[in-house]
Amino acid sequence: MPSDPSGGTVESMMMRGDFDAKVQYESQQPWYLSPVIGRRSLSSTNLVGVRHDPTLGTMSASSLSDVQNRAVVHRTWGLLSGGMAYGAKFQYSEYKKASSTLAAMFQMLNTMAIKLMLALPPLRAIAAMVLPAPGQGPDPAKEKNYRFEMEAVAIADTDHDETAPRAYTHFAYPGGPYHATAAFLAQGAASLLYHRKLEGGVSGGCLTPAFLGQDLIERIRGVSTDFSTKML
């Protein structure tokens, strides 16, 4: 799923460098947004940031959205039954799929270069001249031809990871990530407007999309999205 970044995304990434080191460090902690602090996150990759999964294949820890998405997922965990709904040892990790170990290593180097460019003021000035400005972004016509896909494997919280039950979920949207985001925003708003029921028995607050529950999944399936789950 090749897709160019929007100017807003680029600007948000550049603005991280405006915060002091302490704020940046704290905001990247796994449980930063969770009301309950979970277990210390353990690395599931090798020394060069590559992981091999029997279901998902070869992956690299090179996702540019991993820190933000992890914080949101961990907040869901903390808000649902004080962290007990998903199990006391729950943790979320995000990776980018790679065709080979060598490709995964190149992905890691590419991500490191991007983060370095957006972190250092002199390099940020150069990046601002070549990357999209706010209001600019991917060609809408090209975005329609992309296919945005995500896969996930959930491993049950047991004492034996090797024999623990595993569930697999596949998500695919016929368009780029910005179109997928628009679909989720629209269907999420529809769920709030018409369904008016949140998971966990909550009535409101600073929640996450997971609290829209099965209603959001059914609505997103209704806009040509493949959203399937099976036990492995």
CSV table of C-alpha atoms in Angstrom, one decimal, residues 81-196:
chain,number,residue,atom,x,y,z
A,81,SER,CA,-12.4,-3.1,33.7
A,82,GLY,CA,-9.2,-1.5,34.9
A,83,GLY,CA,-7.1,-3.5,32.5
A,84,MET,CA,-8.6,-6.9,33.2
A,85,ALA,CA,-10.8,-7.2,30.1
A,86,TYR,CA,-7.9,-8.1,27.9
A,87,GLY,CA,-5.8,-9.8,30.6
A,88,ALA,CA,-3.3,-8.4,33.1
A,89,LYS,CA,-0.3,-9.1,30.8
A,90,PHE,CA,-1.8,-7.5,27.7
A,91,GLN,CA,0.5,-5.4,25.4
A,92,TYR,CA,0.2,-4.1,21.8
A,93,SER,CA,2.9,-4.0,19.2
A,94,GLU,CA,2.8,-2.7,15.7
A,95,TYR,CA,5.0,-3.7,12.7
A,96,LYS,CA,5.4,-3.2,9.0
A,97,LYS,CA,5.2,-6.2,6.7
A,98,ALA,CA,8.3,-7.0,4.7
A,99,SER,CA,9.0,-9.3,1.8
A,100,SER,CA,12.3,-10.5,3.3
A,101,THR,CA,14.7,-10.0,6.2
A,102,LEU,CA,16.8,-7.7,4.0
A,103,ALA,CA,13.8,-5.6,3.0
A,104,ALA,CA,12.8,-5.4,6.7
A,105,MET,CA,16.3,-4.0,7.5
A,106,PHE,CA,16.0,-1.4,4.8
A,107,GLN,CA,12.6,-0.4,6.2
A,108,MET,CA,14.2,0.1,9.6
A,109,LEU,CA,17.0,2.3,8.1
A,110,ASN,CA,14.4,4.3,6.1
A,111,THR,CA,12.3,5.0,9.2
A,112,MET,CA,15.4,5.9,11.3
A,113,ALA,CA,16.4,8.4,8.6
A,114,ILE,CA,12.9,10.0,8.5
A,115,LYS,CA,12.8,10.3,12.2
A,116,LEU,CA,16.2,11.9,12.3
A,117,MET,CA,15.3,14.3,9.5
A,118,LEU,CA,12.2,15.4,11.4
A,119,ALA,CA,14.0,15.7,14.8
A,120,LEU,CA,16.9,17.9,13.9
A,121,PRO,CA,16.1,21.6,13.1
A,122,PRO,CA,18.6,22.0,10.2
A,123,LEU,CA,17.3,18.8,8.5
A,124,ARG,CA,13.7,19.8,9.3
A,125,ALA,CA,14.2,23.0,7.3
A,126,ILE,CA,15.4,21.0,4.3
A,127,ALA,CA,12.5,18.5,4.7
A,128,ALA,CA,10.0,21.4,4.7
A,129,MET,CA,11.1,22.4,1.3
A,130,VAL,CA,10.6,19.0,-0.3
A,131,LEU,CA,7.7,17.5,1.6
A,132,PRO,CA,4.0,18.4,1.2
A,133,ALA,CA,2.9,21.6,2.9
A,134,PRO,CA,-0.3,21.8,5.1
A,135,GLY,CA,-3.3,21.5,2.8
A,136,GLN,CA,-1.4,19.4,0.3
A,137,GLY,CA,-1.3,15.7,0.1
A,138,PRO,CA,-1.8,12.5,-2.0
A,139,ASP,CA,-3.6,12.7,-5.4
A,140,PRO,CA,-7.2,11.8,-4.6
A,141,ALA,CA,-7.4,9.9,-7.9
A,142,LYS,CA,-4.4,7.8,-7.1
A,143,GLU,CA,-5.6,7.2,-3.5
A,144,LYS,CA,-8.7,5.5,-5.0
A,145,ASN,CA,-6.5,2.9,-6.6
A,146,TYR,CA,-4.7,1.9,-3.4
A,147,ARG,CA,-5.7,-0.9,-1.1
A,148,PHE,CA,-5.1,-0.3,2.6
A,149,GLU,CA,-4.6,-3.5,4.6
A,150,MET,CA,-3.8,-4.5,8.1
A,151,GLU,CA,-3.4,-7.8,9.8
A,152,ALA,CA,-3.4,-8.7,13.5
A,153,VAL,CA,-2.8,-11.7,15.7
A,154,ALA,CA,-4.1,-11.8,19.2
A,155,ILE,CA,-2.5,-14.3,21.6
A,156,ALA,CA,-4.4,-15.4,24.7
A,157,ASP,CA,-3.1,-14.5,28.1
A,158,THR,CA,-1.9,-17.9,29.3
A,159,ASP,CA,1.2,-19.3,31.1
A,160,HIS,CA,2.3,-21.1,27.9
A,161,ASP,CA,2.6,-18.8,24.9
A,162,GLU,CA,3.5,-21.7,22.6
A,163,THR,CA,0.1,-23.4,23.1
A,164,ALA,CA,-2.0,-20.3,23.7
A,165,PRO,CA,-5.1,-19.8,21.5
A,166,ARG,CA,-4.5,-17.4,18.7
A,167,ALA,CA,-7.0,-15.3,16.8
A,168,TYR,CA,-6.3,-13.7,13.4
A,169,THR,CA,-8.0,-10.6,12.0
A,170,HIS,CA,-7.7,-9.1,8.5
A,171,PHE,CA,-8.8,-5.6,7.5
A,172,ALA,CA,-8.8,-4.3,3.9
A,173,TYR,CA,-10.2,-1.1,2.6
A,174,PRO,CA,-10.5,-0.3,-1.2
A,175,GLY,CA,-8.6,3.0,-1.0
A,176,GLY,CA,-5.7,4.7,0.6
A,177,PRO,CA,-5.3,5.3,4.4
A,178,TYR,CA,-6.8,8.8,4.2
A,179,HIS,CA,-9.9,7.4,2.6
A,180,ALA,CA,-10.0,4.7,5.2
A,181,THR,CA,-9.7,7.3,8.0
A,182,ALA,CA,-12.6,9.3,6.5
A,183,ALA,CA,-14.7,6.1,6.4
A,184,PHE,CA,-14.0,5.4,10.1
A,185,LEU,CA,-14.8,9.0,11.1
A,186,ALA,CA,-18.1,9.0,9.2
A,187,GLN,CA,-19.2,5.5,10.5
A,188,GLY,CA,-18.0,6.3,14.0
A,189,ALA,CA,-20.1,9.5,14.0
A,190,ALA,CA,-23.1,7.4,12.7
A,191,SER,CA,-22.6,4.9,15.5
A,192,LEU,CA,-22.6,7.7,18.1
A,193,LEU,CA,-25.7,9.3,16.6
A,194,TYR,CA,-27.9,6.3,15.9
A,195,HIS,CA,-26.7,3.4,18.1
A,196,ARG,CA,-26.0,5.5,21.2
